[in-house]
Short mmCIF file of C-alpha atoms in Angstrom, two decimals:
data_model
loop_
_atom_site.label_atom_id
_atom_site.label_comp_id
_atom_site.label_asym_id
_atom_site.label_seq_id
_atom_site.Cartn_x
_atom_site.Cartn_y
_atom_site.Cartn_z
CA GLU F 1 -3.48 61.67 -48.48
CA ILE F 2 -1.38 59.69 -50.27
CA VAL F 3 -1.64 60.12 -54.35
CA LEU F 4 -0.78 57.38 -56.09
CA THR F 5 0.11 57.78 -59.54
CA GLN F 6 0.42 54.88 -62.25
CA SER F 7 2.48 55.01 -65.35
CA PRO F 8 2.06 54.06 -68.38
CA GLY F 9 -1.48 55.42 -68.61
CA THR F 10 -2.05 52.92 -71.49
CA LEU F 11 0.59 49.98 -72.60
CA SER F 12 0.15 48.31 -75.81
CA LEU F 13 1.85 45.33 -75.90
CA SER F 14 1.28 41.78 -77.65
CA PRO F 15 0.62 38.31 -76.24
CA GLY F 16 3.77 36.50 -74.97
CA GLU F 17 5.56 40.00 -74.40
CA ARG F 18 6.55 41.06 -70.82
CA ALA F 19 4.71 43.75 -69.11
CA THR F 20 5.86 46.36 -66.62
CA LEU F 21 3.39 48.57 -64.74
CA SER F 22 4.55 51.64 -62.26
CA CYS F 23 2.86 52.99 -59.65
CA ARG F 24 4.57 55.59 -57.54
CA ALA F 25 3.42 56.82 -54.33
CA SER F 26 3.48 60.55 -53.21
CA GLN F 27 5.15 59.62 -49.91
CA SER F 28 6.68 56.76 -48.62
CA VAL F 29 3.90 53.48 -47.75
CA SER F 30 4.31 50.40 -45.90
CA SER F 31 4.90 47.58 -48.58
CA SER F 32 2.51 45.54 -46.61
CA TYR F 33 -0.52 47.84 -47.59
CA LEU F 34 0.36 47.92 -51.24
CA ALA F 35 -1.95 46.15 -53.29
CA TRP F 36 -2.63 45.23 -56.98
CA TYR F 37 -6.21 44.87 -58.66
CA GLN F 38 -7.30 43.66 -62.20
CA GLN F 39 -10.52 44.85 -63.31
CA LYS F 40 -11.96 43.59 -66.56
CA PRO F 41 -14.95 45.87 -68.72
CA GLY F 42 -18.23 45.11 -66.79
CA GLN F 43 -16.75 43.38 -63.93
CA ALA F 44 -15.84 43.99 -60.28
CA PRO F 45 -11.85 44.55 -59.45
CA ARG F 46 -10.15 41.25 -58.63
CA LEU F 47 -6.88 41.08 -56.20
CA LEU F 48 -3.77 40.22 -57.72
CA ILE F 49 -0.97 40.97 -55.84
CA TYR F 50 -0.93 42.02 -51.63
CA GLY F 51 1.79 42.98 -49.50
CA ALA F 52 3.36 44.39 -52.41
CA SER F 53 4.83 41.05 -53.48
CA SER F 54 2.52 38.03 -52.39
CA ARG F 55 -0.02 36.73 -55.01
CA ALA F 56 -3.71 36.34 -53.47
CA THR F 57 -5.31 32.99 -53.93
CA GLY F 58 -5.34 31.43 -57.39
CA ILE F 59 -3.27 34.41 -59.29
CA PRO F 60 -0.96 32.55 -62.14
CA ASP F 61 2.76 32.61 -61.32
CA ARG F 62 3.28 35.18 -64.29
CA PHE F 63 2.33 37.82 -62.31
CA SER F 64 4.69 39.47 -60.04
CA GLY F 65 4.70 42.55 -57.48
CA SER F 66 7.75 44.09 -56.15
CA GLY F 67 9.03 47.64 -54.79
CA SER F 68 9.08 49.74 -51.64
CA GLY F 69 8.91 53.27 -50.20
CA THR F 70 7.13 55.58 -52.81
CA ASP F 71 7.72 53.03 -56.27
CA PHE F 72 5.99 49.71 -57.08
CA THR F 73 5.87 47.59 -59.81
CA LEU F 74 3.84 44.91 -61.27
CA THR F 75 5.29 42.60 -63.65
CA ILE F 76 3.37 40.37 -66.26
CA SER F 77 5.94 37.83 -67.59
CA ARG F 78 4.45 36.30 -70.79
CA LEU F 79 1.16 38.26 -71.31
CA GLU F 80 -2.18 35.89 -72.21
CA PRO F 81 -4.86 37.27 -73.98
CA GLU F 82 -7.09 37.27 -70.90
CA ASP F 83 -4.49 39.55 -68.96
CA PHE F 84 -5.45 42.90 -71.21
CA ALA F 85 -7.32 44.73 -68.75
CA VAL F 86 -7.09 47.78 -66.54
CA TYR F 87 -4.73 47.37 -63.62
CA TYR F 88 -4.78 49.77 -60.16
CA CYS F 89 -2.61 50.00 -57.16
CA GLN F 90 -4.24 50.91 -53.76
CA GLN F 91 -2.56 51.81 -50.44
CA TYR F 92 -3.75 50.93 -47.08
CA GLY F 93 -7.09 49.36 -48.46
CA SER F 94 -8.03 53.40 -49.03
CA PHE F 95 -6.95 55.14 -52.27
CA PHE F 96 -6.30 54.03 -55.90
CA GLY F 97 -4.04 55.16 -58.22
CA GLN F 98 -5.63 56.09 -61.74
CA GLY F 99 -4.98 53.12 -63.38
CA THR F 100 -3.17 51.44 -66.50
CA LYS F 101 -4.95 50.19 -69.31
CA LEU F 102 -3.18 46.94 -71.01
CA GLU F 103 -4.12 46.63 -74.50
CA ILE F 104 -3.70 44.55 -77.10
CA LYS F 105 -1.04 45.83 -80.02
CA GLN Q 1 -17.89 30.33 -50.08
CA VAL Q 2 -17.84 34.15 -49.45
CA GLN Q 3 -20.12 36.35 -50.85
CA LEU Q 4 -21.20 39.95 -51.11
CA VAL Q 5 -24.69 40.70 -52.74
CA GLN Q 6 -25.58 44.11 -53.51
CA SER Q 7 -29.11 45.73 -54.07
CA GLY Q 8 -30.30 46.42 -57.52
CA ALA Q 9 -29.97 49.40 -59.60
CA GLU Q 10 -31.08 53.23 -58.84
CA VAL Q 11 -32.60 56.28 -60.44
CA LYS Q 12 -32.41 59.23 -58.64
CA LYS Q 13 -33.07 63.18 -59.22
CA PRO Q 14 -30.44 65.58 -57.89
CA GLY Q 15 -30.98 66.61 -54.51
CA ALA Q 16 -32.11 63.08 -53.57
CA SER Q 17 -30.68 60.41 -51.30
CA VAL Q 18 -29.87 56.75 -52.13
CA LYS Q 19 -29.08 53.73 -49.75
CA VAL Q 20 -27.39 50.95 -51.35
CA SER Q 21 -26.83 47.32 -49.49
CA CYS Q 22 -24.42 44.75 -49.57
CA LYS Q 23 -25.45 41.57 -47.83
CA ALA Q 24 -22.73 39.10 -46.92
CA SER Q 25 -22.35 35.58 -46.38
CA GLY Q 26 -19.86 32.70 -45.75
CA TYR Q 27 -17.72 34.12 -43.14
CA THR Q 28 -18.14 35.65 -40.20
CA PHE Q 29 -19.14 39.38 -40.69
CA THR Q 30 -18.13 41.11 -37.54
CA SER Q 31 -14.66 40.02 -38.23
CA TYR Q 32 -14.08 42.11 -41.21
CA TYR Q 33 -14.29 45.94 -42.67
CA ILE Q 34 -16.43 46.82 -45.54
CA ASN Q 35 -14.88 49.30 -48.15
CA TRP Q 36 -16.91 51.16 -50.21
CA VAL Q 37 -15.77 52.00 -53.91
CA ARG Q 38 -17.37 53.93 -56.51
CA GLN Q 39 -16.39 54.06 -60.42
CA ALA Q 40 -18.29 56.73 -62.72
CA PRO Q 41 -18.64 55.74 -66.53
CA GLY Q 42 -15.32 55.24 -67.82
CA GLN Q 43 -13.27 56.14 -64.95
CA GLY Q 44 -11.30 54.72 -62.32
CA LEU Q 45 -12.17 53.51 -59.01
CA GLU Q 46 -12.32 55.75 -55.97
CA TRP Q 47 -12.47 54.89 -52.79
CA MET Q 48 -15.24 56.15 -50.42
CA GLY Q 49 -14.78 54.85 -47.24
CA TRP Q 50 -14.80 52.26 -44.93
CA ILE Q 51 -16.72 50.49 -41.95
CA SER Q 52 -16.07 48.29 -39.50
CA ALA Q 53 -18.74 45.57 -38.91
CA TYR Q 54 -17.23 44.90 -35.29
CA ASN Q 55 -18.05 48.26 -33.96
CA GLY Q 56 -19.47 50.45 -36.53
CA ASN Q 57 -16.35 52.36 -36.46
CA THR Q 58 -16.26 54.55 -39.92
CA ASN Q 59 -13.34 56.66 -42.11
CA TYR Q 60 -14.65 58.53 -44.67
CA ALA Q 61 -13.32 59.99 -47.81
CA GLN Q 62 -12.74 63.68 -47.32
CA LYS Q 63 -14.15 64.44 -50.79
CA LEU Q 64 -17.42 62.98 -49.07
CA GLN Q 65 -17.68 64.18 -45.68
CA GLY Q 66 -21.25 65.14 -44.56
CA ARG Q 67 -22.75 63.34 -47.67
CA VAL Q 68 -22.29 59.92 -47.14
CA THR Q 69 -23.03 57.35 -43.98
CA MET Q 70 -22.28 53.91 -43.76
CA THR Q 71 -23.85 51.61 -41.45
CA THR Q 72 -24.08 47.79 -41.15
CA ASP Q 73 -26.54 45.61 -39.46
CA THR Q 74 -24.91 42.44 -37.86
CA SER Q 75 -28.60 40.68 -37.47
CA THR Q 76 -28.59 40.34 -41.46
CA SER Q 77 -24.79 40.60 -41.83
CA THR Q 78 -25.54 43.69 -43.89
CA ALA Q 79 -23.73 46.79 -44.73
CA TYR Q 80 -25.44 50.01 -46.47
CA MET Q 81 -24.04 53.15 -47.80
CA ASP Q 82 -26.36 55.94 -47.98
CA LEU Q 83 -25.28 59.13 -50.11
CA ARG Q 84 -27.17 62.45 -49.66
CA SER Q 85 -27.84 65.42 -51.90
CA LEU Q 86 -27.23 63.73 -55.05
CA ARG Q 87 -25.48 65.62 -58.20
CA SER Q 88 -24.82 63.98 -61.63
CA ASP Q 89 -21.54 63.34 -60.79
CA ASP Q 90 -22.60 61.01 -58.52
CA THR Q 91 -23.50 58.65 -61.44
CA ALA Q 92 -21.62 55.51 -60.86
CA VAL Q 93 -21.03 51.88 -60.20
CA TYR Q 94 -21.06 51.28 -56.38
CA TYR Q 95 -19.36 48.67 -54.97
CA CYS Q 96 -18.82 47.22 -51.57
CA ALA Q 97 -15.65 44.93 -50.82
CA ARG Q 98 -14.37 42.77 -47.57
CA ILE Q 99 -11.16 44.01 -46.27
CA GLN Q 100 -8.72 41.34 -45.44
CA THR Q 101 -6.48 42.35 -42.47
CA PRO Q 102 -3.99 42.39 -41.80
CA TYR Q 103 -2.45 43.66 -45.18
CA ARG Q 104 -5.87 45.64 -45.49
CA VAL Q 105 -6.94 44.34 -49.37
CA ASN Q 106 -10.26 43.88 -50.71
CA ASP Q 107 -10.25 40.33 -51.31
CA TYR Q 108 -14.49 39.95 -52.11
CA TRP Q 109 -16.38 42.12 -53.96
CA GLY Q 110 -19.80 42.69 -54.41
CA GLN Q 111 -21.16 42.81 -57.89
CA GLY Q 112 -22.05 46.44 -57.94
CA THR Q 113 -25.02 48.62 -57.96
CA LEU Q 114 -25.35 51.44 -60.92
CA VAL Q 115 -26.70 54.54 -59.22
CA THR Q 116 -27.88 56.94 -61.85
CA VAL Q 117 -28.74 60.78 -60.99
CA SER Q 118 -30.73 62.38 -63.45
CA SER Q 119 -33.52 65.14 -63.70
#
């Protein structure tokens, strides 16, 4: 079983700032199968990024994904108020990381 | 439009079973897999397993092996998740989600079903 470890656990930033979230796998994973989701309180998760770097339909271009092998990154270039949420990475449609909470500073 | 509509909230006693349904519409049901994911209160997302709506093949998380069964009814485009021998730590919101291939991502999600296990 591949374990995904996300860091930091909580990230405190202000609107307009840049956010960098990390997802590290316990062994190499195919970039094709690395995804990122956003979840807001009381809502189901929403797909943001698939294939490590491709934005899902309707996702603003301030969201970008990168990485390969064991290290992957989700970057939000300029935070909007609606971006404060919890973010999860997932591999091969199965196991998730433990999440990073992005909160307003 | 693609929709996954789940059954309503359940309250169960420890040791009982629960069956959650997920009715799909807006796409060809048998062309996709369905994932089941749960989230305990205040916790992260936990993958439970998936089922092929085409042939019924399943893959369950090892942690739940022996207690979970996933099935589909292609005549009604509905997926089911049956969890037995419920414990208090099974209290969670249970989600179904469609798996988009080839990237194996969850592109559409149900609204979630709260299952509460309490004596």
